[in-house]
Short mmCIF file of N, CA, C and O in Angstrom, two decimals:
data_model
loop_
_atom_site.label_atom_id
_atom_site.label_comp_id
_atom_site.label_asym_id
_atom_site.label_seq_id
_atom_site.Cartn_x
_atom_site.Cartn_y
_atom_site.Cartn_z
N MET A 1 13.69 0.60 4.07
CA MET A 1 13.87 0.12 2.73
C MET A 1 15.36 -0.52 2.42
O MET A 1 15.98 0.35 2.64
N CYS A 2 15.10 -1.44 1.78
CA CYS A 2 16.53 -2.24 1.65
C CYS A 2 17.54 -1.35 0.36
O CYS A 2 16.53 -1.10 -0.71
N HIS A 3 18.62 -1.32 0.62
CA HIS A 3 19.36 -0.62 -0.20
C HIS A 3 20.17 -1.85 -0.93
O HIS A 3 20.08 -2.87 -0.52
N SER A 4 20.63 -1.60 -2.30
CA SER A 4 21.25 -2.78 -2.90
C SER A 4 22.40 -3.50 -2.36
O SER A 4 22.61 -4.49 -2.75
N SER A 5 23.18 -2.95 -1.46
CA SER A 5 24.18 -3.38 -0.93
C SER A 5 23.71 -4.24 0.48
O SER A 5 24.83 -4.41 1.14
N THR A 6 22.56 -4.22 0.64
CA THR A 6 21.93 -4.72 2.19
C THR A 6 21.21 -5.92 1.55
O THR A 6 20.26 -6.03 0.83
N GLY A 7 21.38 -7.04 2.42
CA GLY A 7 20.77 -8.31 2.06
C GLY A 7 19.21 -8.08 2.58
O GLY A 7 18.99 -7.21 3.66
N ARG A 8 18.32 -8.83 2.40
CA ARG A 8 16.91 -8.76 3.05
C ARG A 8 16.74 -9.04 4.35
O ARG A 8 15.82 -8.59 4.88
N ASN A 9 17.53 -9.99 5.17
CA ASN A 9 17.49 -10.24 6.45
C ASN A 9 18.59 -9.54 7.35
O ASN A 9 18.73 -9.99 8.34
N GLU A 10 19.32 -8.64 6.69
CA GLU A 10 20.44 -7.87 7.58
C GLU A 10 19.61 -6.86 8.19
O GLU A 10 18.89 -6.39 7.86
N HIS A 11 20.25 -6.48 9.48
CA HIS A 11 19.81 -5.21 10.12
C HIS A 11 20.71 -4.23 9.64
O HIS A 11 22.22 -4.53 9.57
N VAL A 12 20.23 -2.91 9.57
CA VAL A 12 21.20 -1.90 9.28
C VAL A 12 21.15 -0.92 10.52
O VAL A 12 20.33 -0.74 11.19
N ASP A 13 22.46 -0.21 10.52
CA ASP A 13 22.03 0.97 11.66
C ASP A 13 22.09 2.23 11.18
O ASP A 13 22.31 3.11 12.17
N HIS A 14 21.63 2.48 10.12
CA HIS A 14 21.46 3.64 9.49
C HIS A 14 20.10 3.95 8.48
O HIS A 14 19.82 2.60 7.95
N PHE A 15 19.40 4.91 8.35
CA PHE A 15 18.64 5.02 7.11
C PHE A 15 19.08 4.99 6.07
O PHE A 15 20.21 5.79 5.87
N TRP A 16 18.80 4.75 4.82
CA TRP A 16 19.31 4.87 3.48
C TRP A 16 18.18 5.83 2.64
O TRP A 16 17.15 5.64 2.93
N LYS A 17 18.94 6.65 1.93
CA LYS A 17 18.04 7.57 1.42
C LYS A 17 17.58 6.87 -0.03
O LYS A 17 17.99 6.35 -0.80
N LEU A 18 16.38 6.96 -0.29
CA LEU A 18 15.66 6.64 -1.47
C LEU A 18 15.99 7.53 -2.65
O LEU A 18 16.15 8.78 -2.35
N PRO A 19 15.96 6.78 -3.85
CA PRO A 19 16.35 7.87 -4.79
C PRO A 19 15.14 8.80 -5.15
O PRO A 19 13.89 8.40 -4.97
N ASP A 20 15.36 10.03 -5.72
CA ASP A 20 14.16 10.85 -6.09
C ASP A 20 13.03 10.20 -6.79
O ASP A 20 13.39 9.57 -7.65
N ASN A 21 11.84 10.57 -6.72
CA ASN A 21 10.91 10.09 -7.28
C ASN A 21 10.78 8.59 -7.21
O ASN A 21 10.27 7.94 -8.43
N PHE A 22 11.15 7.84 -6.27
CA PHE A 22 11.12 6.49 -6.08
C PHE A 22 9.82 5.99 -6.52
O PHE A 22 9.84 4.80 -7.26
N PHE A 23 8.73 6.27 -5.89
CA PHE A 23 7.40 6.11 -6.36
C PHE A 23 6.95 6.46 -7.82
O PHE A 23 5.64 6.25 -7.95
N ARG A 24 7.45 7.43 -8.47
CA ARG A 24 7.09 7.98 -9.72
C ARG A 24 5.72 8.60 -9.74
O ARG A 24 4.89 8.40 -10.47
N LEU A 25 6.04 9.66 -8.63
CA LEU A 25 4.68 10.39 -8.31
C LEU A 25 4.45 11.60 -9.77
O LEU A 25 5.50 11.75 -10.34
N GLU A 26 3.18 11.56 -9.87
CA GLU A 26 2.79 12.71 -10.92
C GLU A 26 3.42 14.08 -10.68
O GLU A 26 3.62 14.45 -9.35
N GLU A 27 3.77 14.79 -11.68
CA GLU A 27 4.13 16.08 -11.10
C GLU A 27 3.08 17.01 -10.47
O GLU A 27 2.09 16.85 -10.57
N GLY A 28 3.70 17.46 -9.33
CA GLY A 28 2.75 18.14 -8.44
C GLY A 28 2.49 17.43 -7.20
O GLY A 28 1.64 18.06 -6.34
N ASP A 29 2.43 16.33 -7.28
CA ASP A 29 1.85 15.08 -6.22
C ASP A 29 3.07 15.22 -5.04
O ASP A 29 4.40 15.36 -5.59
N GLN A 30 2.66 14.64 -4.14
CA GLN A 30 3.53 14.69 -3.02
C GLN A 30 2.98 13.64 -1.88
O GLN A 30 2.01 13.37 -1.65
N ILE A 31 3.93 12.69 -1.46
CA ILE A 31 3.56 12.01 -0.20
C ILE A 31 2.95 12.68 1.05
O ILE A 31 3.47 13.58 1.46
N VAL A 32 1.79 12.21 1.81
CA VAL A 32 1.17 12.81 2.45
C VAL A 32 1.00 11.59 3.84
O VAL A 32 0.79 12.04 4.63
N ASP A 33 1.21 10.31 3.60
CA ASP A 33 1.52 9.62 4.73
C ASP A 33 2.13 8.09 4.40
O ASP A 33 2.31 8.01 2.92
N ILE A 34 2.85 7.67 5.04
CA ILE A 34 3.88 6.34 4.98
C ILE A 34 3.53 5.39 5.94
O ILE A 34 3.10 5.53 7.29
N GLY A 35 3.72 4.00 5.48
CA GLY A 35 3.33 3.00 6.44
C GLY A 35 4.82 1.91 5.90
O GLY A 35 4.80 1.90 4.58
N ALA A 36 5.62 1.41 6.90
CA ALA A 36 6.46 0.66 6.07
C ALA A 36 6.53 -0.59 7.42
O ALA A 36 6.42 -0.53 8.55
N GLY A 37 7.29 -1.53 6.90
CA GLY A 37 7.80 -2.77 7.59
C GLY A 37 9.20 -3.14 7.05
O GLY A 37 9.93 -2.81 6.39
N LYS A 38 9.55 -4.56 7.46
CA LYS A 38 10.72 -5.20 7.33
C LYS A 38 10.92 -5.18 5.65
O LYS A 38 12.19 -4.90 5.21
N HIS A 39 9.54 -5.41 5.01
CA HIS A 39 10.07 -5.77 3.71
C HIS A 39 8.87 -5.18 2.51
O HIS A 39 8.47 -5.53 1.74
N HIS A 40 8.27 -3.83 3.01
CA HIS A 40 7.58 -3.26 2.40
C HIS A 40 7.38 -1.60 2.61
O HIS A 40 7.93 -1.48 3.65
N MET A 41 6.94 -0.90 1.91
CA MET A 41 6.47 0.46 2.39
C MET A 41 5.40 0.61 1.25
O MET A 41 5.37 0.33 0.24
N ILE A 42 4.50 1.54 2.11
CA ILE A 42 3.20 1.93 1.52
C ILE A 42 3.24 3.65 1.70
O ILE A 42 3.37 3.90 2.87
N VAL A 43 2.69 4.36 0.54
CA VAL A 43 2.51 5.81 0.78
C VAL A 43 0.99 5.97 0.00
O VAL A 43 0.44 5.49 -0.68
N ALA A 44 0.48 7.06 0.92
CA ALA A 44 -0.49 7.77 0.09
C ALA A 44 -0.26 9.00 -0.30
O ALA A 44 0.69 9.75 0.45
N THR A 45 -0.73 9.81 -1.54
CA THR A 45 -0.10 10.91 -2.07
C THR A 45 -1.23 12.03 -1.82
O THR A 45 -2.28 11.47 -1.57
N GLN A 46 -0.82 12.95 -1.77
CA GLN A 46 -1.87 14.45 -1.80
C GLN A 46 -2.81 14.20 -3.15
O GLN A 46 -4.02 14.48 -2.81
N HIS A 47 -2.71 13.51 -4.23
CA HIS A 47 -3.58 13.14 -5.23
C HIS A 47 -4.56 12.00 -4.84
O HIS A 47 -5.48 11.59 -5.69
N GLY A 48 -4.29 11.65 -3.73
CA GLY A 48 -5.13 10.28 -3.37
C GLY A 48 -4.79 9.05 -3.74
O GLY A 48 -5.47 7.85 -3.57
N LYS A 49 -3.56 8.62 -4.23
CA LYS A 49 -2.85 7.71 -5.02
C LYS A 49 -2.32 6.85 -3.85
O LYS A 49 -2.02 7.50 -2.93
N ILE A 50 -2.25 5.57 -4.10
CA ILE A 50 -1.42 4.52 -3.21
C ILE A 50 -0.44 3.91 -3.95
O ILE A 50 -0.46 3.34 -4.88
N TYR A 51 0.97 4.09 -3.51
CA TYR A 51 2.11 3.29 -4.12
C TYR A 51 2.54 2.48 -3.13
O TYR A 51 2.57 2.63 -1.84
N ALA A 52 3.27 1.58 -3.47
CA ALA A 52 3.96 0.54 -2.64
C ALA A 52 5.22 -0.27 -3.14
O ALA A 52 5.44 0.00 -4.52
N SER A 53 6.04 -0.72 -2.36
CA SER A 53 7.07 -1.67 -2.80
C SER A 53 7.18 -2.93 -1.76
O SER A 53 6.91 -2.57 -0.68
N GLY A 54 8.14 -3.88 -2.37
CA GLY A 54 8.20 -4.96 -1.72
C GLY A 54 7.68 -6.10 -2.27
O GLY A 54 6.43 -5.93 -2.82
N TYR A 55 8.38 -7.07 -2.30
CA TYR A 55 8.06 -8.28 -3.19
C TYR A 55 6.75 -9.07 -2.53
O TYR A 55 6.05 -9.59 -3.44
N ILE A 56 6.65 -9.02 -1.33
CA ILE A 56 5.61 -9.40 -0.60
C ILE A 56 4.26 -9.01 -0.81
O ILE A 56 3.37 -9.71 -1.57
N PHE A 57 4.12 -8.05 -0.85
CA PHE A 57 2.94 -7.26 -1.39
C PHE A 57 2.73 -7.19 -2.63
O PHE A 57 1.56 -7.58 -3.47
N TYR A 58 3.60 -6.73 -3.69
CA TYR A 58 3.76 -7.13 -5.29
C TYR A 58 2.92 -8.48 -5.30
O TYR A 58 2.00 -8.73 -6.17
N ARG A 59 3.43 -9.51 -4.81
CA ARG A 59 2.74 -10.87 -5.13
C ARG A 59 1.58 -11.16 -4.73
O ARG A 59 0.75 -11.66 -5.62
N TYR A 60 1.06 -10.62 -3.50
CA TYR A 60 -0.16 -10.92 -2.93
C TYR A 60 -1.32 -10.06 -3.72
O TYR A 60 -2.43 -10.19 -4.00
N PHE A 61 -0.95 -8.82 -4.12
CA PHE A 61 -2.08 -7.81 -4.44
C PHE A 61 -2.14 -7.80 -5.70
O PHE A 61 -2.24 -7.02 -6.58
N SER A 62 -2.28 -8.94 -6.31
CA SER A 62 -2.40 -8.93 -8.05
C SER A 62 -3.59 -8.37 -8.61
O SER A 62 -3.67 -7.98 -9.71
N GLU A 63 -4.78 -8.31 -7.77
CA GLU A 63 -6.09 -7.68 -8.38
C GLU A 63 -5.96 -6.30 -8.59
O GLU A 63 -6.70 -5.55 -9.45
N CYS A 64 -5.10 -5.54 -7.68
CA CYS A 64 -5.05 -3.97 -7.56
C CYS A 64 -3.86 -3.57 -7.91
O CYS A 64 -3.69 -2.35 -8.22
N ARG A 65 -2.87 -4.28 -8.14
CA ARG A 65 -1.36 -3.49 -8.45
C ARG A 65 -1.27 -3.28 -9.82
O ARG A 65 -1.43 -4.02 -10.69
N HIS A 66 -0.32 -2.37 -10.15
CA HIS A 66 -0.04 -1.76 -11.58
C HIS A 66 1.45 -1.36 -11.43
O HIS A 66 1.73 -0.46 -10.80
N ASN A 67 2.25 -1.53 -12.41
CA ASN A 67 3.59 -1.17 -12.56
C ASN A 67 3.89 -1.33 -14.22
O ASN A 67 3.58 -2.30 -14.59
N ARG A 68 4.57 -0.58 -14.63
CA ARG A 68 4.76 -0.70 -16.25
C ARG A 68 5.70 -1.88 -16.37
O ARG A 68 5.68 -2.53 -17.53
N GLU A 69 6.52 -2.07 -15.47
CA GLU A 69 7.70 -3.18 -15.67
C GLU A 69 7.03 -4.55 -15.51
O GLU A 69 7.56 -5.75 -15.96
N SER A 70 5.95 -4.46 -14.72
CA SER A 70 5.47 -5.99 -14.44
C SER A 70 6.28 -6.76 -13.72
O SER A 70 6.62 -8.08 -13.85
N ASP A 71 7.21 -6.23 -12.78
CA ASP A 71 8.10 -6.84 -12.00
C ASP A 71 8.01 -6.41 -10.65
O ASP A 71 7.89 -5.15 -10.13
N GLU A 72 8.40 -7.52 -9.53
CA GLU A 72 8.30 -7.02 -7.93
C GLU A 72 9.44 -6.38 -7.63
O GLU A 72 9.46 -5.77 -6.54
N ASP A 73 10.50 -6.20 -8.38
CA ASP A 73 11.70 -5.23 -7.99
C ASP A 73 11.62 -3.90 -8.17
O ASP A 73 12.45 -3.24 -7.96
N TYR A 74 10.25 -3.23 -8.66
CA TYR A 74 9.94 -2.11 -9.16
C TYR A 74 8.71 -1.66 -7.99
O TYR A 74 7.75 -2.23 -8.06
N PRO A 75 8.77 -0.40 -7.59
CA PRO A 75 7.76 0.31 -6.82
C PRO A 75 6.36 0.06 -8.00
O PRO A 75 6.25 -0.06 -9.01
N PHE A 76 5.12 -0.17 -7.27
CA PHE A 76 4.02 -0.14 -8.17
C PHE A 76 2.97 0.68 -7.39
O PHE A 76 2.84 1.00 -6.32
N GLU A 77 1.64 1.07 -8.17
CA GLU A 77 0.57 1.56 -7.65
C GLU A 77 -0.24 0.54 -7.03
O GLU A 77 -0.58 -0.34 -7.72
N LEU A 78 -1.12 0.75 -6.14
CA LEU A 78 -2.41 -0.18 -5.73
C LEU A 78 -3.51 0.74 -5.91
O LEU A 78 -3.75 1.92 -5.35
N ARG A 79 -4.51 0.18 -6.52
CA ARG A 79 -5.94 0.99 -6.85
C ARG A 79 -6.62 0.49 -6.32
O ARG A 79 -7.15 -0.66 -5.95
N LEU A 80 -7.57 1.57 -5.63
CA LEU A 80 -8.67 1.50 -4.76
C LEU A 80 -10.02 0.97 -5.81
O LEU A 80 -9.95 1.24 -7.15
N PRO A 81 -11.24 0.51 -5.27
CA PRO A 81 -12.11 0.13 -6.12
C PRO A 81 -12.78 1.50 -6.81
O PRO A 81 -12.56 2.55 -6.33
N ALA A 82 -13.37 1.37 -7.93
CA ALA A 82 -14.24 2.29 -8.60
C ALA A 82 -15.14 3.13 -7.69
O ALA A 82 -15.38 2.83 -6.80
N GLY A 83 -15.31 4.67 -8.09
CA GLY A 83 -16.18 5.09 -7.30
C GLY A 83 -15.49 6.68 -6.69
O GLY A 83 -15.98 7.22 -5.99
N GLY A 84 -14.53 6.95 -7.54
CA GLY A 84 -13.65 8.26 -6.97
C GLY A 84 -12.94 8.41 -5.71
O GLY A 84 -12.87 9.31 -5.39
N TRP A 85 -12.64 7.34 -5.17
CA TRP A 85 -12.17 7.14 -3.80
C TRP A 85 -10.42 7.40 -3.97
O TRP A 85 -9.94 7.35 -4.86
N LYS A 86 -10.41 8.22 -2.95
CA LYS A 86 -9.03 8.89 -3.12
C LYS A 86 -8.20 8.48 -1.53
O LYS A 86 -8.91 8.99 -0.56
N ALA A 87 -7.36 8.00 -1.41
CA ALA A 87 -6.44 7.55 -0.26
C ALA A 87 -5.96 8.91 0.49
O ALA A 87 -5.43 9.70 -0.04
N LEU A 88 -6.59 8.76 2.04
CA LEU A 88 -5.91 9.79 2.81
C LEU A 88 -4.76 9.15 3.81
O LEU A 88 -3.93 9.84 4.11
N GLN A 89 -4.88 7.91 4.33
CA GLN A 89 -3.85 7.16 5.14
C GLN A 89 -3.92 5.77 4.95
O GLN A 89 -4.88 4.99 4.01
N VAL A 90 -2.74 5.26 4.99
CA VAL A 90 -2.30 3.71 4.86
C VAL A 90 -1.92 3.06 6.10
O VAL A 90 -0.88 3.79 6.74
N TRP A 91 -2.18 1.99 6.08
CA TRP A 91 -1.47 1.14 7.21
C TRP A 91 -1.29 -0.37 6.51
O TRP A 91 -1.91 -0.90 5.84
N GLY A 92 -0.19 -0.94 7.02
CA GLY A 92 0.09 -2.31 6.08
C GLY A 92 0.76 -3.10 7.52
O GLY A 92 1.29 -2.87 8.22
N CYS A 93 0.87 -4.51 7.24
CA CYS A 93 1.09 -5.73 8.19
C CYS A 93 1.59 -6.60 7.25
O CYS A 93 0.77 -7.20 6.57
N GLU A 94 2.99 -7.14 7.44
CA GLU A 94 3.45 -8.17 6.42
C GLU A 94 3.07 -9.54 6.96
O GLU A 94 3.09 -10.65 6.01
N LYS A 95 2.76 -9.86 8.26
CA LYS A 95 2.34 -11.02 8.75
C LYS A 95 1.30 -11.90 7.93
O LYS A 95 1.55 -13.01 7.44
N TYR A 96 0.24 -11.32 7.49
CA TYR A 96 -0.95 -11.70 6.71
C TYR A 96 -0.92 -11.11 5.58
O TYR A 96 -2.04 -11.09 5.08
N ASN A 97 -0.29 -9.85 5.11
CA ASN A 97 0.01 -9.46 3.89
C ASN A 97 -1.40 -8.48 3.89
O ASN A 97 -2.13 -8.35 3.06
N ASN A 98 -1.55 -7.88 4.95
CA ASN A 98 -2.96 -6.73 5.16
C ASN A 98 -2.65 -5.47 4.80
O ASN A 98 -1.57 -5.04 5.40
N LEU A 99 -3.43 -4.82 4.12
CA LEU A 99 -3.44 -3.31 3.91
C LEU A 99 -4.73 -2.79 4.43
O LEU A 99 -5.81 -3.34 4.04
N TRP A 100 -4.69 -1.52 5.03
CA TRP A 100 -5.88 -0.90 5.11
C TRP A 100 -5.68 0.39 4.75
O TRP A 100 -4.68 1.01 4.64
N VAL A 101 -6.73 0.92 4.21
CA VAL A 101 -6.71 2.40 3.78
C VAL A 101 -7.90 3.18 4.35
O VAL A 101 -9.10 2.85 4.01
N LEU A 102 -7.77 4.54 4.68
CA LEU A 102 -8.76 5.33 4.80
C LEU A 102 -9.12 6.13 3.61
O LEU A 102 -7.93 6.92 3.14
N ALA A 103 -9.93 6.18 2.95
CA ALA A 103 -10.24 7.10 1.86
C ALA A 103 -11.47 8.05 1.91
O ALA A 103 -12.23 8.13 2.73
N GLU A 104 -11.54 8.90 0.89
CA GLU A 104 -12.31 9.73 0.75
C GLU A 104 -12.98 10.18 -0.51
O GLU A 104 -12.20 9.95 -1.62
N ASP A 105 -14.24 10.38 -0.83
CA ASP A 105 -14.86 10.52 -2.15
C ASP A 105 -14.90 12.23 -2.64
O ASP A 105 -14.63 12.93 -1.36
N ALA A 106 -15.66 12.50 -3.55
CA ALA A 106 -15.36 13.80 -4.12
C ALA A 106 -16.32 14.68 -3.08
O ALA A 106 -16.30 15.65 -2.87
N ASP A 107 -17.38 13.95 -2.39
CA ASP A 107 -18.35 14.67 -1.66
C ASP A 107 -17.79 14.76 -0.04
O ASP A 107 -18.39 15.39 0.74
N GLY A 108 -16.70 14.38 0.33
CA GLY A 108 -15.93 14.21 1.64
C GLY A 108 -16.44 12.79 2.14
O GLY A 108 -16.00 13.12 3.55
N LYS A 109 -17.43 12.02 1.62
CA LYS A 109 -17.68 10.73 2.58
C LYS A 109 -16.29 9.97 2.70
O LYS A 109 -15.65 9.76 1.94
N LYS A 110 -15.95 9.60 4.02
CA LYS A 110 -15.09 8.76 4.41
C LYS A 110 -15.25 7.43 4.43
O LYS A 110 -16.61 6.93 4.68
N LYS A 111 -14.30 6.33 4.00
CA LYS A 111 -14.80 5.02 4.02
C LYS A 111 -13.40 4.44 4.03
O LYS A 111 -12.20 4.69 3.65
N CYS A 112 -13.14 3.08 5.04
CA CYS A 112 -12.08 2.41 5.03
C CYS A 112 -11.98 1.23 4.23
O CYS A 112 -13.20 0.46 4.22
N PHE A 113 -11.04 0.72 3.55
CA PHE A 113 -11.05 -0.61 2.67
C PHE A 113 -9.83 -1.10 3.26
O PHE A 113 -8.83 -0.72 4.02
N GLY A 114 -9.99 -2.69 3.16
CA GLY A 114 -8.87 -3.56 3.57
C GLY A 114 -8.65 -4.83 2.20
O GLY A 114 -9.63 -4.62 1.47
N ALA A 115 -7.60 -5.06 2.37
CA ALA A 115 -7.02 -6.03 1.36
C ALA A 115 -5.86 -7.09 2.03
O ALA A 115 -5.55 -6.45 2.94
N GLY A 116 -6.02 -8.15 1.71
CA GLY A 116 -4.80 -8.92 2.29
C GLY A 116 -5.15 -10.37 2.72
O GLY A 116 -6.33 -10.95 2.04
N GLY A 117 -4.21 -11.30 3.07
CA GLY A 117 -4.55 -12.69 3.37
C GLY A 117 -5.09 -13.26 4.58
O GLY A 117 -5.15 -14.53 4.71
N GLU A 118 -5.48 -12.29 5.47
CA GLU A 118 -6.12 -12.97 6.67
C GLU A 118 -7.42 -12.16 6.80
O GLU A 118 -7.66 -11.15 7.15
N GLU A 119 -8.55 -12.94 6.47
CA GLU A 119 -10.01 -12.16 6.19
C GLU A 119 -10.42 -11.72 7.56
O GLU A 119 -11.24 -10.52 7.59
N CYS A 120 -10.20 -12.35 8.83
CA CYS A 120 -10.73 -11.92 9.94
C CYS A 120 -10.07 -10.36 10.62
O CYS A 120 -10.46 -9.84 11.05
N SER A 121 -8.82 -10.51 10.06
CA SER A 121 -7.95 -9.01 9.90
C SER A 121 -8.36 -7.93 9.08
O SER A 121 -8.11 -6.71 9.54
N ILE A 122 -8.54 -8.42 7.77
CA ILE A 122 -9.00 -7.38 7.07
C ILE A 122 -10.16 -6.42 7.37
O ILE A 122 -10.51 -5.17 7.30
N GLY A 123 -11.14 -7.41 7.70
CA GLY A 123 -12.55 -6.68 8.18
C GLY A 123 -13.49 -6.25 7.02
O GLY A 123 -14.60 -5.44 7.60
N HIS A 124 -13.56 -7.06 6.34
CA HIS A 124 -14.74 -6.81 5.02
C HIS A 124 -15.81 -7.82 5.22
O HIS A 124 -16.71 -7.73 4.53
N ASP A 125 -15.80 -8.88 6.44
CA ASP A 125 -16.52 -9.56 6.75
C ASP A 125 -16.98 -10.56 5.75
O ASP A 125 -18.15 -10.89 5.58
N GLU A 126 -16.13 -11.21 5.20
CA GLU A 126 -16.27 -12.12 4.22
C GLU A 126 -15.34 -13.46 4.74
O GLU A 126 -14.56 -13.34 5.55
N ASP A 127 -15.66 -14.73 4.17
CA ASP A 127 -15.01 -15.60 4.57
C ASP A 127 -13.78 -16.09 3.52
O ASP A 127 -13.28 -17.12 3.59
N SER A 128 -13.06 -15.09 3.12
CA SER A 128 -12.00 -15.23 2.20
C SER A 128 -11.23 -14.05 2.04
O SER A 128 -11.52 -12.88 2.42
N ASN A 129 -9.71 -14.21 1.67
CA ASN A 129 -9.10 -13.15 1.93
C ASN A 129 -9.10 -12.59 0.42
O ASN A 129 -10.03 -12.77 -0.30
N SER A 130 -8.53 -11.45 0.31
CA SER A 130 -8.87 -10.63 -1.11
C SER A 130 -7.32 -10.05 -1.49
O SER A 130 -6.62 -9.20 -0.79
N SER A 131 -7.07 -10.11 -2.63
CA SER A 131 -6.03 -9.42 -2.97
C SER A 131 -6.23 -8.00 -3.88
O SER A 131 -5.47 -7.47 -4.67
N GLY A 132 -7.47 -7.58 -3.66
CA GLY A 132 -7.97 -6.08 -3.96
C GLY A 132 -8.68 -5.59 -2.72
O GLY A 132 -9.12 -6.25 -2.05
N PHE A 133 -8.94 -4.25 -2.92
CA PHE A 133 -9.57 -3.54 -1.69
C PHE A 133 -10.94 -4.01 -1.64
O PHE A 133 -11.62 -3.79 -2.69
N LYS A 134 -11.66 -4.22 -0.51
CA LYS A 134 -12.93 -4.07 -0.28
C LYS A 134 -13.27 -3.31 0.99
O LYS A 134 -12.66 -3.13 1.97
N ALA A 135 -14.66 -2.67 0.84
CA ALA A 135 -14.82 -1.84 2.01
C ALA A 135 -14.82 -2.71 3.35
O ALA A 135 -15.55 -3.51 3.49
N LEU A 136 -14.55 -1.97 4.25
CA LEU A 136 -14.60 -2.60 5.73
C LEU A 136 -16.00 -2.79 5.94
O LEU A 136 -16.87 -1.99 5.59
N ALA A 137 -16.34 -3.90 6.99
CA ALA A 137 -17.92 -4.30 7.27
C ALA A 137 -18.07 -3.44 8.56
O ALA A 137 -17.89 -3.84 9.55
N VAL A 138 -18.18 -2.00 8.67
CA VAL A 138 -18.25 -1.28 9.79
C VAL A 138 -19.40 -0.17 9.47
O VAL A 138 -19.89 0.16 8.34
N PRO A 139 -20.19 0.23 10.45
CA PRO A 139 -21.40 1.19 10.09
C PRO A 139 -20.97 2.50 9.30
O PRO A 139 -19.88 2.87 9.38
N ASP A 140 -21.73 2.94 8.56
CA ASP A 140 -21.38 4.24 7.72
C ASP A 140 -21.26 5.24 8.72
O ASP A 140 -21.38 5.49 9.87
N GLY A 141 -20.21 6.13 8.34
CA GLY A 141 -19.66 7.09 9.24
C GLY A 141 -18.71 6.80 10.23
O GLY A 141 -18.36 7.41 10.89
N THR A 142 -18.27 5.47 9.90
CA THR A 142 -17.12 5.16 10.85
C THR A 142 -15.95 4.76 10.13
O THR A 142 -16.02 3.89 9.19
N TRP A 143 -14.98 5.11 10.38
CA TRP A 143 -13.48 4.96 10.04
C TRP A 143 -12.56 5.04 11.00
O TRP A 143 -12.64 5.39 12.32
N PHE A 144 -11.34 4.65 10.64
CA PHE A 144 -10.24 4.99 11.68
C PHE A 144 -8.90 5.63 10.80
O PHE A 144 -9.06 6.01 9.65
#
């Protein structure tokens, strides 16, 4: 994660501590999975929420992103489609602005969702990219 005194394209020789509650988690919630790259970080929480940071993802995921500042310089929530889905794991790739999520519903059914700029890499079997999450085109009971 870039620190305010570090330029976006600089390499650093150590980790920077993020401020407490960087992602503004609800009380009692905690991070259970994390994915990161040069210009982004995504996390899944115990309550099944997804939070991210990074201007590239902020600009791309307009359909499902939310933050009170409406500003790319602040962390934001990424919401899954309706249906009571809760995130378990998250993966991201900056090259084509792709994100994948393993989620679970209240009955324990698991499903994978994808969103991003490269439709062949997202896996939802459509001919267009998506700035919001869509279920992957895999057989029921299949997930990663």
